[in-house]
Amino acid sequence: MAQLQVLGVVVCRVFRVPTPAGAGLQDKTKLVPINIQNRLAWYKEKVYHVNKVPSLEHNGKVIGESLDLIKYVDSNFEGRPSLHPNDPAKKEFAEELITYSDTFNKIVFASFKGDTVKEAGPAFDHLENALHKFNDGPFFLGHEFSLVDITYIPFVEKFQAFLSGVWNYEITAGRPKLAKWIEEVNKIDAYKPTKTDPKVIVELYSSLFLAKH
């Protein structure tokens, strides 16, 4: 099988979570870090003309957008449990949550420039409520670790570190389902190597969002 090449920022959801999405593909995947603030000319000219990260190159085909990359890996490589549910109700709920993910991220990112704790809270409440939908397991779709979990965990991990480190705001306080979800995802062996040191996240996010304040 041709080698997968993933190009992106070290903290983007695909670059950091290629392993759960492509479990068993670690030895066939080449990760190429890109500085999002100083992308080299060759990236746009020779790799991805849209000039966005991350991107995935496989068999001469280049794909962009984080969720599209994860779906591509899930659909095109066998030998792993699918990240898509078979149950119609779970499938519908999964699409709803994946669609909401951009809104979730925008709310939290925007809160960094306002009344952070007050403005970010409802977004995490939404996740807490979503985790009550199926009670047959700790993940968004119950016992099934899915594309929904992969969509959210990289951002939730970073938000948790940043909000705790800068505002002393614990996103799991009063949100037991969210706390359990984070705990269970952290137990997944394939996810552990992708985690980033909280201090690195705080430093990076502070430089991006607080430098001008």
C-alpha positions as a LaTeX table, in Angstrom:
\begin{tabular}{lrrr}
\hline
Residue & $x$ (\AA) & $y$ (\AA) & $z$ (\AA) \\
\hline
Met1 & 0.00 & 0.00 & 0.00 \\
Ala2 & 1.26 & 3.48 & $-0.84$ \\
Gln3 & 2.43 & 5.56 & 2.09 \\
Leu4 & 0.09 & 8.12 & 3.60 \\
Gln5 & 1.63 & 11.54 & 3.99 \\
Val6 & $-0.06$ & 13.96 & 6.36 \\
Leu7 & 1.08 & 17.58 & 6.33 \\
Gly8 & $-0.14$ & 19.91 & 9.02 \\
Val9 & 0.28 & 21.82 & 12.24 \\
Val10 & 1.39 & 19.76 & 15.22 \\
Val11 & $-1.72$ & 20.78 & 17.16 \\
Cys12 & $-4.31$ & 20.34 & 14.41 \\
Arg13 & $-6.83$ & 17.55 & 14.91 \\
Val14 & $-5.67$ & 15.35 & 12.02 \\
Phe15 & $-1.95$ & 15.80 & 12.55 \\
Arg16 & $-2.35$ & 15.04 & 16.21 \\
Val17 & $-4.93$ & 12.28 & 15.95 \\
Pro18 & $-3.89$ & 10.22 & 12.94 \\
Thr19 & $-3.45$ & 7.10 & 15.02 \\
Pro20 & $-7.01$ & 6.50 & 16.28 \\
Ala21 & $-8.35$ & 7.43 & 12.84 \\
Gly22 & $-5.91$ & 5.13 & 11.12 \\
Ala23 & $-5.11$ & 2.55 & 13.77 \\
Gly24 & $-2.65$ & 0.09 & 12.32 \\
Leu25 & $-1.35$ & 2.59 & 9.79 \\
Gln26 & 1.37 & 4.13 & 11.94 \\
Asp27 & 4.22 & 2.47 & 10.05 \\
Lys28 & 2.70 & 3.52 & 6.74 \\
Thr29 & 2.17 & 7.17 & 7.64 \\
Lys30 & 4.66 & 10.01 & 7.23 \\
Leu31 & 3.88 & 13.13 & 9.27 \\
Val32 & 5.27 & 16.42 & 7.95 \\
Pro33 & 4.95 & 19.39 & 10.36 \\
Ile34 & 4.12 & 22.76 & 8.78 \\
Asn35 & 4.50 & 26.18 & 10.42 \\
Ile36 & 1.04 & 27.65 & 9.88 \\
Gln37 & 2.34 & 31.21 & 10.18 \\
Asn38 & 5.23 & 30.69 & 7.79 \\
Arg39 & 4.26 & 28.10 & 5.21 \\
Leu40 & 6.91 & 27.40 & 2.64 \\
Ala41 & 6.20 & 28.30 & $-0.98$ \\
Trp42 & 6.52 & 24.69 & $-2.08$ \\
Tyr43 & 3.51 & 23.70 & $-0.01$ \\
Lys44 & 1.08 & 25.77 & $-2.08$ \\
Glu45 & 2.85 & 25.17 & $-5.38$ \\
Lys46 & 3.54 & 21.45 & $-5.12$ \\
Val47 & 1.24 & 20.02 & $-2.47$ \\
Tyr48 & $-2.06$ & 21.79 & $-1.85$ \\
His49 & $-2.98$ & 24.80 & $-3.99$ \\
Val50 & $-5.60$ & 25.98 & $-1.48$ \\
Asn51 & $-2.65$ & 26.53 & 0.89 \\
Lys52 & $-4.47$ & 25.30 & 3.99 \\
Val53 & $-3.36$ & 22.77 & 6.55 \\
Pro54 & $-3.71$ & 19.95 & 7.19 \\
Ser55 & $-3.67$ & 17.99 & 3.98 \\
Leu56 & $-3.26$ & 14.33 & 3.18 \\
Glu57 & $-1.45$ & 12.89 & 0.18 \\
His58 & $-2.15$ & 9.32 & $-0.89$ \\
Asn59 & $-1.65$ & 7.64 & $-4.24$ \\
Gly60 & $-1.03$ & 11.00 & $-5.87$ \\
Lys61 & $-4.27$ & 12.46 & $-4.50$ \\
Val62 & $-4.27$ & 15.42 & $-2.11$ \\
Ile63 & $-7.18$ & 16.02 & 0.25 \\
Gly64 & $-7.75$ & 18.97 & 2.58 \\
Glu65 & $-9.99$ & 19.78 & 5.56 \\
Ser66 & $-9.52$ & 17.88 & 8.80 \\
Leu67 & $-12.80$ & 15.99 & 8.85 \\
Asp68 & $-12.52$ & 15.02 & 5.20 \\
Leu69 & $-9.09$ & 13.53 & 5.86 \\
Ile70 & $-10.31$ & 11.46 & 8.79 \\
Lys71 & $-13.30$ & 10.23 & 6.78 \\
Tyr72 & $-10.99$ & 9.35 & 3.88 \\
Val73 & $-8.75$ & 7.22 & 6.09 \\
Asp74 & $-11.76$ & 5.55 & 7.69 \\
Ser75 & $-13.34$ & 4.73 & 4.33 \\
Asn76 & $-10.29$ & 3.65 & 2.35 \\
Phe77 & $-8.31$ & 1.40 & 4.68 \\
Glu78 & $-9.56$ & $-1.94$ & 5.93 \\
Gly79 & $-8.56$ & $-3.98$ & 8.94 \\
Arg80 & $-9.81$ & $-1.50$ & 11.55 \\
Pro81 & $-13.14$ & $-0.96$ & 13.28 \\
Ser82 & $-15.13$ & 1.66 & 11.41 \\
Leu83 & $-15.46$ & 5.07 & 13.00 \\
His84 & $-18.98$ & 5.41 & 11.62 \\
Pro85 & $-21.92$ & 3.92 & 13.56 \\
Asn86 & $-24.32$ & 1.46 & 11.95 \\
Asp87 & $-27.26$ & 2.38 & 14.12 \\
Pro88 & $-29.43$ & 4.95 & 12.26 \\
Ala89 & $-30.14$ & 7.03 & 15.38 \\
Lys90 & $-26.45$ & 7.17 & 16.28 \\
Lys91 & $-25.51$ & 7.96 & 12.70 \\
Glu92 & $-27.91$ & 10.92 & 12.63 \\
Phe93 & $-26.68$ & 12.18 & 16.00 \\
Ala94 & $-23.07$ & 11.81 & 14.87 \\
Glu95 & $-23.66$ & 14.04 & 11.86 \\
Glu96 & $-25.41$ & 16.58 & 14.07 \\
Leu97 & $-22.47$ & 16.73 & 16.47 \\
Ile98 & $-19.86$ & 16.86 & 13.73 \\
Thr99 & $-21.74$ & 19.76 & 12.13 \\
Tyr100 & $-21.83$ & 21.54 & 15.49 \\
Ser101 & $-18.07$ & 21.13 & 16.02 \\
Asp102 & $-17.20$ & 24.27 & 14.05 \\
Thr103 & $-19.69$ & 26.29 & 16.08 \\
Phe104 & $-18.26$ & 24.85 & 19.29 \\
Asn105 & $-14.73$ & 25.85 & 18.31 \\
Lys106 & $-15.77$ & 29.33 & 17.22 \\
Ile107 & $-17.57$ & 29.98 & 20.52 \\
Val108 & $-14.60$ & 28.94 & 22.63 \\
Phe109 & $-12.00$ & 30.72 & 20.48 \\
Ala110 & $-14.10$ & 33.91 & 20.52 \\
Ser111 & $-14.39$ & 33.71 & 24.30 \\
Phe112 & $-10.63$ & 34.22 & 24.64 \\
Lys113 & $-11.18$ & 37.85 & 23.68 \\
Gly114 & $-14.17$ & 38.49 & 25.96 \\
Asp115 & $-15.63$ & 37.26 & 29.23 \\
Thr116 & $-13.97$ & 33.90 & 28.72 \\
Val117 & $-15.52$ & 31.76 & 31.45 \\
Lys118 & $-19.03$ & 33.10 & 30.91 \\
Glu119 & $-18.89$ & 32.86 & 27.12 \\
Ala120 & $-17.16$ & 29.48 & 26.84 \\
Gly121 & $-19.36$ & 27.73 & 29.41 \\
Pro122 & $-22.40$ & 27.09 & 27.20 \\
Ala123 & $-20.26$ & 25.33 & 24.58 \\
Phe124 & $-19.04$ & 22.81 & 27.15 \\
Asp125 & $-22.57$ & 22.48 & 28.52 \\
His126 & $-23.62$ & 21.46 & 25.02 \\
Leu127 & $-21.07$ & 18.65 & 25.04 \\
Glu128 & $-22.13$ & 17.56 & 28.52 \\
Asn129 & $-25.74$ & 17.34 & 27.37 \\
Ala130 & $-24.75$ & 15.48 & 24.20 \\
Leu131 & $-22.91$ & 12.87 & 26.27 \\
His132 & $-26.20$ & 12.06 & 28.03 \\
Lys133 & $-27.83$ & 10.98 & 24.75 \\
Phe134 & $-26.61$ & 7.37 & 24.81 \\
Asn135 & $-25.95$ & 5.72 & 28.15 \\
Asp136 & $-24.40$ & 2.47 & 26.94 \\
Gly137 & $-20.88$ & 3.85 & 27.21 \\
Pro138 & $-18.73$ & 6.93 & 27.93 \\
Phe139 & $-18.33$ & 8.21 & 24.37 \\
Phe140 & $-20.61$ & 10.48 & 22.37 \\
Leu141 & $-22.23$ & 7.47 & 20.71 \\
Gly142 & $-22.21$ & 5.32 & 23.82 \\
His143 & $-19.79$ & 2.39 & 23.83 \\
Glu144 & $-18.54$ & 3.15 & 20.32 \\
Phe145 & $-15.42$ & 5.31 & 19.96 \\
Ser146 & $-16.22$ & 7.20 & 16.78 \\
Leu147 & $-15.44$ & 10.02 & 14.42 \\
Val148 & $-17.34$ & 12.32 & 16.77 \\
Asp149 & $-14.85$ & 11.69 & 19.58 \\
Ile150 & $-11.92$ & 12.23 & 17.23 \\
Thr151 & $-13.50$ & 15.47 & 16.02 \\
Tyr152 & $-13.71$ & 16.96 & 19.50 \\
Ile153 & $-10.92$ & 15.57 & 21.67 \\
Pro154 & $-7.97$ & 17.52 & 20.17 \\
Phe155 & $-9.75$ & 20.82 & 20.71 \\
Val156 & $-11.21$ & 19.94 & 24.09 \\
Glu157 & $-7.76$ & 18.87 & 25.27 \\
Lys158 & $-6.23$ & 22.19 & 24.22 \\
Phe159 & $-9.11$ & 24.27 & 25.55 \\
Gln160 & $-8.95$ & 22.43 & 28.87 \\
Ala161 & $-5.24$ & 23.15 & 29.26 \\
Phe162 & $-5.52$ & 26.80 & 28.21 \\
Leu163 & $-8.60$ & 27.65 & 30.26 \\
Ser164 & $-7.17$ & 25.96 & 33.33 \\
Gly165 & $-3.71$ & 27.42 & 32.92 \\
Val166 & $-4.73$ & 31.02 & 32.24 \\
Trp167 & $-8.16$ & 31.47 & 33.83 \\
Asn168 & $-8.10$ & 28.67 & 36.41 \\
Tyr169 & $-11.33$ & 27.45 & 34.81 \\
Glu170 & $-11.90$ & 23.70 & 34.97 \\
Ile171 & $-14.19$ & 22.68 & 32.13 \\
Thr172 & $-15.08$ & 19.38 & 33.84 \\
Ala173 & $-16.36$ & 21.03 & 37.05 \\
Gly174 & $-20.08$ & 20.26 & 37.27 \\
Arg175 & $-19.88$ & 18.24 & 34.06 \\
Pro176 & $-19.40$ & 14.59 & 35.11 \\
Lys177 & $-20.09$ & 13.14 & 31.66 \\
Leu178 & $-17.48$ & 15.38 & 30.07 \\
Ala179 & $-14.97$ & 14.45 & 32.77 \\
Lys180 & $-15.61$ & 10.73 & 32.22 \\
Trp181 & $-15.36$ & 11.12 & 28.45 \\
Ile182 & $-11.97$ & 12.82 & 28.69 \\
Glu183 & $-10.79$ & 10.16 & 31.14 \\
Glu184 & $-11.83$ & 7.31 & 28.86 \\
Val185 & $-10.36$ & 8.84 & 25.71 \\
Asn186 & $-7.07$ & 9.32 & 27.56 \\
Lys187 & $-6.99$ & 5.57 & 28.19 \\
Ile188 & $-6.90$ & 4.77 & 24.48 \\
Asp189 & $-3.38$ & 3.60 & 23.68 \\
Ala190 & $-3.47$ & 4.96 & 20.15 \\
Tyr191 & $-4.39$ & 8.42 & 21.43 \\
Lys192 & $-1.75$ & 8.73 & 24.15 \\
Pro193 & 1.21 & 9.50 & 21.82 \\
Thr194 & $-0.71$ & 12.36 & 20.21 \\
Lys195 & $-1.21$ & 14.34 & 23.43 \\
Thr196 & 0.58 & 17.66 & 23.79 \\
Asp197 & 2.23 & 18.97 & 26.95 \\
Pro198 & $-0.29$ & 21.41 & 28.54 \\
Lys199 & 2.53 & 23.94 & 29.06 \\
Val200 & 3.19 & 23.95 & 25.31 \\
Ile201 & $-0.49$ & 24.54 & 24.62 \\
Val202 & $-0.69$ & 27.41 & 27.10 \\
Glu203 & 2.41 & 29.05 & 25.63 \\
Leu204 & 1.20 & 28.63 & 22.04 \\
Tyr205 & $-2.35$ & 29.83 & 22.68 \\
Ser206 & $-1.13$ & 32.73 & 24.81 \\
Ser207 & 1.07 & 33.91 & 21.96 \\
Leu208 & $-1.80$ & 33.57 & 19.49 \\
Phe209 & $-4.70$ & 34.98 & 21.52 \\
Leu210 & $-3.34$ & 37.04 & 24.39 \\
Ala211 & $-0.23$ & 38.74 & 22.97 \\
Lys212 & $-2.15$ & 41.83 & 21.89 \\
His213 & $-4.14$ & 42.21 & 25.08 \\
\hline
\end{tabular}
